[in-house]
Amino acid sequence: MSRLGPSLSARPFLRGPWAAPRGLRRVSVAGGLCQGPAGSGSAPAAGMEELLSRSVPPLPPYETKEKAPPPAELRSAEFVRYYRALEAGPPRAELLTRLARDFGVDHGRVAEFSAKVLQAREQQRELGALLQAEDRLRYYLSPQYRGLFQHLGRLEGGLRFLVELRGDLVEGLASKAVDGPHVKEMNGVLKNMLSEWFSTGFLNLERVTWQSPCEVLQKISDSEAVHPVRNWMDMKRRVGSYRRCYFFSHCAIPGEPLIVLHVALTSDISSNIQFLFSQAIVKEVPPLETEDTDKITTAIFYSISLTQQGLQGVELGTYLIKRVVKELQKELPQIKAFSTLSPIPGFTKWLVGLLSSQTKELERNELFTESEGQEISEITGDSTTETLKKVLNNNEWVRSEKLVKVLHSPLMRLCAWYLYGEKHRGYALNPVANFHLQNGSVMWRINWMADTSPRGIAASCGMMVNYRYFLEDTASNSAAYLGTKRIKASEQVLSLVSQFQQNSKL
């Protein structure tokens, strides 16, 4: 399954799927038309400051916060039109930077009311006084631009715009087009606001079939981040017999896929993605035949893709899987096994990096046993680590049956260690593993040569992994992982980890 988000590149701000087409100087927002900034999309600094001063509502005094009139709707709409009329790149980056820097938290007020909270505690004043002091502090900890985001969210089409704007923020931070603590703070504030607005109560679960609107099918195809859709026939199979495709939409953005989950209905836990795509999913059943529910005992989640970069970090994937499980249990109560067939992004890169670090320290390889190293040397004609790195960086090695055979055992145990033993802040380093383990799954089985596509070989030496969901244990597994950072794994995975510890030295 995917990493729950489109990959980030070093490109300048790209227009999201909801943005106005490039080249249009007149843009429509909330039913109105407005001439965009002159020239090539840039705007004078003075004009930008004036726009922000008009658009960002001032934080009213604490005593009048309930009585402060909302800013005119036209001011918020003006900000949307202005922003969308700016060219992608430096003009948008400058506006976002100014918004974050000049309209954030009033640090003087925060210091003042922090002192009053401490004073109330030291003087042991009554609880009501302390709580009021804390409430004042909480109020002034809110950045001024938060008010703008709140009013934008109330506009017709405003929620779409905020997702688009955060997509620019996420991509800008990744590419360093925008940077600094103020911008990072604004990104976090907007992410938290979107998390509230896109909570499960506002989300609709929709199933995709071949009869779904063509534009929905096209968006599903375009957003597929794990296994690219080859053509319309491929898309038809992915929403046809023995398949299910679901997405979340928002009540304010009906029919727009936000996150998409693909499911295969099978008779066992799949171990090979090529078989899943090129053959009937249930053995001996033609791919377009009417489903025989007696042969369906397992649901395989094989792809999950976030379609909007602006929703990165917003908890949607976990809820989508849970909702789909309930939907499948209602439709097909005979399903007993729920599992993924997931990619292992980053394994090859991690392994090559490990080999590089060992090369600097010593000329012999300590990741492979002596007999494995000898066999590899006989096939490649060279025993150096550099040769092995070149082999792994070239997808052609899978054409050699001898290399595939000799690399089977060492790469399986190295992959097991990468998934189980390599950590980031105590949790699984691999993002896909971390996602499913947080959801309460079990690291079930590592599959050799499960994805022999060029992408699969390049990312994970062709391996994939099943994360299995035992529904009665997911809550306790999730709590154990989040609380104690303990990974629940099957005997196969633990055996491979043990082999790594015996045969490899790190």
PDB file of C-alpha atoms in Angstrom, residues 52-167:
ATOM      1  CA  LEU A  52      -3.287  41.009   3.855  1.00  0.00           C
ATOM      2  CA  SER A  53      -4.189  43.896   6.167  1.00  0.00           C
ATOM      3  CA  ARG A  54      -7.685  44.003   4.685  1.00  0.00           C
ATOM      4  CA  SER A  55      -8.166  40.228   4.598  1.00  0.00           C
ATOM      5  CA  VAL A  56      -6.785  39.047   7.941  1.00  0.00           C
ATOM      6  CA  PRO A  57      -9.221  39.956  10.720  1.00  0.00           C
ATOM      7  CA  PRO A  58      -7.600  41.492  13.820  1.00  0.00           C
ATOM      8  CA  LEU A  59      -7.802  39.485  17.036  1.00  0.00           C
ATOM      9  CA  PRO A  60     -10.395  41.343  19.148  1.00  0.00           C
ATOM     10  CA  PRO A  61      -9.743  41.934  22.848  1.00  0.00           C
ATOM     11  CA  TYR A  62     -10.550  38.945  25.031  1.00  0.00           C
ATOM     12  CA  GLU A  63     -13.463  40.767  26.695  1.00  0.00           C
ATOM     13  CA  THR A  64     -15.223  41.399  23.347  1.00  0.00           C
ATOM     14  CA  LYS A  65     -14.356  38.154  21.553  1.00  0.00           C
ATOM     15  CA  GLU A  66     -17.993  36.983  21.512  1.00  0.00           C
ATOM     16  CA  LYS A  67     -19.292  40.348  20.290  1.00  0.00           C
ATOM     17  CA  ALA A  68     -16.756  41.086  17.552  1.00  0.00           C
ATOM     18  CA  PRO A  69     -18.510  41.287  14.165  1.00  0.00           C
ATOM     19  CA  PRO A  70     -17.241  38.860  11.505  1.00  0.00           C
ATOM     20  CA  PRO A  71     -15.299  40.429   8.643  1.00  0.00           C
ATOM     21  CA  ALA A  72     -17.143  41.041   5.416  1.00  0.00           C
ATOM     22  CA  GLU A  73     -17.390  37.910   3.280  1.00  0.00           C
ATOM     23  CA  LEU A  74     -16.083  39.897   0.332  1.00  0.00           C
ATOM     24  CA  ARG A  75     -12.722  40.405   2.111  1.00  0.00           C
ATOM     25  CA  SER A  76     -12.155  36.645   2.378  1.00  0.00           C
ATOM     26  CA  ALA A  77     -13.262  36.102  -1.229  1.00  0.00           C
ATOM     27  CA  GLU A  78     -10.852  38.852  -2.308  1.00  0.00           C
ATOM     28  CA  PHE A  79      -7.974  36.961  -0.675  1.00  0.00           C
ATOM     29  CA  VAL A  80      -8.927  33.771  -2.563  1.00  0.00           C
ATOM     30  CA  ARG A  81      -9.081  35.588  -5.901  1.00  0.00           C
ATOM     31  CA  TYR A  82      -5.795  37.358  -5.264  1.00  0.00           C
ATOM     32  CA  TYR A  83      -3.982  34.167  -4.272  1.00  0.00           C
ATOM     33  CA  ARG A  84      -5.241  32.107  -7.182  1.00  0.00           C
ATOM     34  CA  ALA A  85      -4.316  34.851  -9.636  1.00  0.00           C
ATOM     35  CA  LEU A  86      -0.691  34.772  -8.450  1.00  0.00           C
ATOM     36  CA  GLU A  87       1.724  32.683 -10.522  1.00  0.00           C
ATOM     37  CA  ALA A  88       3.011  29.535  -8.888  1.00  0.00           C
ATOM     38  CA  GLY A  89       6.459  29.995  -7.373  1.00  0.00           C
ATOM     39  CA  PRO A  90       8.012  33.062  -5.702  1.00  0.00           C
ATOM     40  CA  PRO A  91       4.857  35.278  -5.678  1.00  0.00           C
ATOM     41  CA  ARG A  92       2.834  32.700  -3.759  1.00  0.00           C
ATOM     42  CA  ALA A  93       5.824  31.880  -1.561  1.00  0.00           C
ATOM     43  CA  GLU A  94       6.177  35.559  -0.648  1.00  0.00           C
ATOM     44  CA  LEU A  95       2.495  35.894   0.266  1.00  0.00           C
ATOM     45  CA  LEU A  96       2.547  32.764   2.439  1.00  0.00           C
ATOM     46  CA  THR A  97       5.749  33.891   4.148  1.00  0.00           C
ATOM     47  CA  ARG A  98       4.326  37.340   4.905  1.00  0.00           C
ATOM     48  CA  LEU A  99       1.076  35.854   6.176  1.00  0.00           C
ATOM     49  CA  ALA A 100       2.929  33.496   8.533  1.00  0.00           C
ATOM     50  CA  ARG A 101       5.471  36.053   9.726  1.00  0.00           C
ATOM     51  CA  ASP A 102       3.359  39.204  10.115  1.00  0.00           C
ATOM     52  CA  PHE A 103       0.021  37.758  11.252  1.00  0.00           C
ATOM     53  CA  GLY A 104       0.996  35.121  13.771  1.00  0.00           C
ATOM     54  CA  VAL A 105       0.864  35.044  17.561  1.00  0.00           C
ATOM     55  CA  ASP A 106       1.258  38.256  19.598  1.00  0.00           C
ATOM     56  CA  HIS A 107       4.247  37.107  21.652  1.00  0.00           C
ATOM     57  CA  GLY A 108       3.996  40.119  23.980  1.00  0.00           C
ATOM     58  CA  ARG A 109       0.457  39.208  24.987  1.00  0.00           C
ATOM     59  CA  VAL A 110       1.451  35.540  25.402  1.00  0.00           C
ATOM     60  CA  ALA A 111       4.275  36.507  27.777  1.00  0.00           C
ATOM     61  CA  GLU A 112       1.938  38.838  29.704  1.00  0.00           C
ATOM     62  CA  PHE A 113      -0.763  36.239  30.269  1.00  0.00           C
ATOM     63  CA  SER A 114       1.718  33.428  30.915  1.00  0.00           C
ATOM     64  CA  ALA A 115       2.986  35.515  33.820  1.00  0.00           C
ATOM     65  CA  LYS A 116      -0.587  35.998  35.067  1.00  0.00           C
ATOM     66  CA  VAL A 117      -1.212  32.245  35.023  1.00  0.00           C
ATOM     67  CA  LEU A 118       1.951  31.668  37.057  1.00  0.00           C
ATOM     68  CA  GLN A 119       0.938  34.480  39.417  1.00  0.00           C
ATOM     69  CA  ALA A 120      -2.495  32.925  39.963  1.00  0.00           C
ATOM     70  CA  ARG A 121      -0.889  29.585  40.792  1.00  0.00           C
ATOM     71  CA  GLU A 122       1.674  31.081  43.161  1.00  0.00           C
ATOM     72  CA  GLN A 123      -0.973  33.097  44.996  1.00  0.00           C
ATOM     73  CA  GLN A 124      -3.148  29.975  45.196  1.00  0.00           C
ATOM     74  CA  ARG A 125      -6.126  31.945  43.990  1.00  0.00           C
ATOM     75  CA  GLU A 126      -9.481  30.244  43.633  1.00  0.00           C
ATOM     76  CA  LEU A 127      -9.874  27.768  40.792  1.00  0.00           C
ATOM     77  CA  GLY A 128     -12.178  30.031  38.762  1.00  0.00           C
ATOM     78  CA  ALA A 129      -9.552  32.798  38.610  1.00  0.00           C
ATOM     79  CA  LEU A 130      -6.858  30.349  37.547  1.00  0.00           C
ATOM     80  CA  LEU A 131      -9.063  28.845  34.836  1.00  0.00           C
ATOM     81  CA  GLN A 132      -9.941  32.295  33.495  1.00  0.00           C
ATOM     82  CA  ALA A 133      -6.253  33.254  33.357  1.00  0.00           C
ATOM     83  CA  GLU A 134      -5.525  30.039  31.456  1.00  0.00           C
ATOM     84  CA  ASP A 135      -8.415  30.744  29.076  1.00  0.00           C
ATOM     85  CA  ARG A 136      -7.022  34.214  28.331  1.00  0.00           C
ATOM     86  CA  LEU A 137      -3.605  32.720  27.646  1.00  0.00           C
ATOM     87  CA  ARG A 138      -5.153  30.080  25.375  1.00  0.00           C
ATOM     88  CA  TYR A 139      -6.990  32.822  23.469  1.00  0.00           C
ATOM     89  CA  TYR A 140      -3.849  34.853  22.801  1.00  0.00           C
ATOM     90  CA  LEU A 141      -1.901  31.769  21.745  1.00  0.00           C
ATOM     91  CA  SER A 142      -4.085  31.677  18.629  1.00  0.00           C
ATOM     92  CA  PRO A 143      -2.308  33.219  15.606  1.00  0.00           C
ATOM     93  CA  GLN A 144      -4.114  36.020  13.788  1.00  0.00           C
ATOM     94  CA  TYR A 145      -4.142  34.168  10.454  1.00  0.00           C
ATOM     95  CA  ARG A 146      -6.249  31.445  12.063  1.00  0.00           C
ATOM     96  CA  GLY A 147      -9.180  33.864  11.882  1.00  0.00           C
ATOM     97  CA  LEU A 148      -8.644  34.215   8.132  1.00  0.00           C
ATOM     98  CA  PHE A 149      -8.622  30.427   7.681  1.00  0.00           C
ATOM     99  CA  GLN A 150     -11.820  30.124   9.726  1.00  0.00           C
ATOM    100  CA  HIS A 151     -13.621  32.663   7.539  1.00  0.00           C
ATOM    101  CA  LEU A 152     -12.271  31.109   4.344  1.00  0.00           C
ATOM    102  CA  GLY A 153     -13.635  27.739   5.489  1.00  0.00           C
ATOM    103  CA  ARG A 154     -17.128  29.258   5.639  1.00  0.00           C
ATOM    104  CA  LEU A 155     -17.033  30.495   2.043  1.00  0.00           C
ATOM    105  CA  GLU A 156     -18.637  28.475  -0.716  1.00  0.00           C
ATOM    106  CA  GLY A 157     -15.664  26.626  -2.179  1.00  0.00           C
ATOM    107  CA  GLY A 158     -13.478  27.871   0.677  1.00  0.00           C
ATOM    108  CA  LEU A 159     -12.626  24.420   2.005  1.00  0.00           C
ATOM    109  CA  ARG A 160     -11.335  23.393  -1.417  1.00  0.00           C
ATOM    110  CA  PHE A 161      -9.191  26.498  -1.473  1.00  0.00           C
ATOM    111  CA  LEU A 162      -7.691  25.815   1.958  1.00  0.00           C
ATOM    112  CA  VAL A 163      -6.729  22.278   0.882  1.00  0.00           C
ATOM    113  CA  GLU A 164      -5.106  23.782  -2.217  1.00  0.00           C
ATOM    114  CA  LEU A 165      -3.264  26.396  -0.151  1.00  0.00           C
ATOM    115  CA  ARG A 166      -1.936  23.801   2.275  1.00  0.00           C
ATOM    116  CA  GLY A 167      -0.821  21.688  -0.679  1.00  0.00           C
TER     117      GLY A 167
END
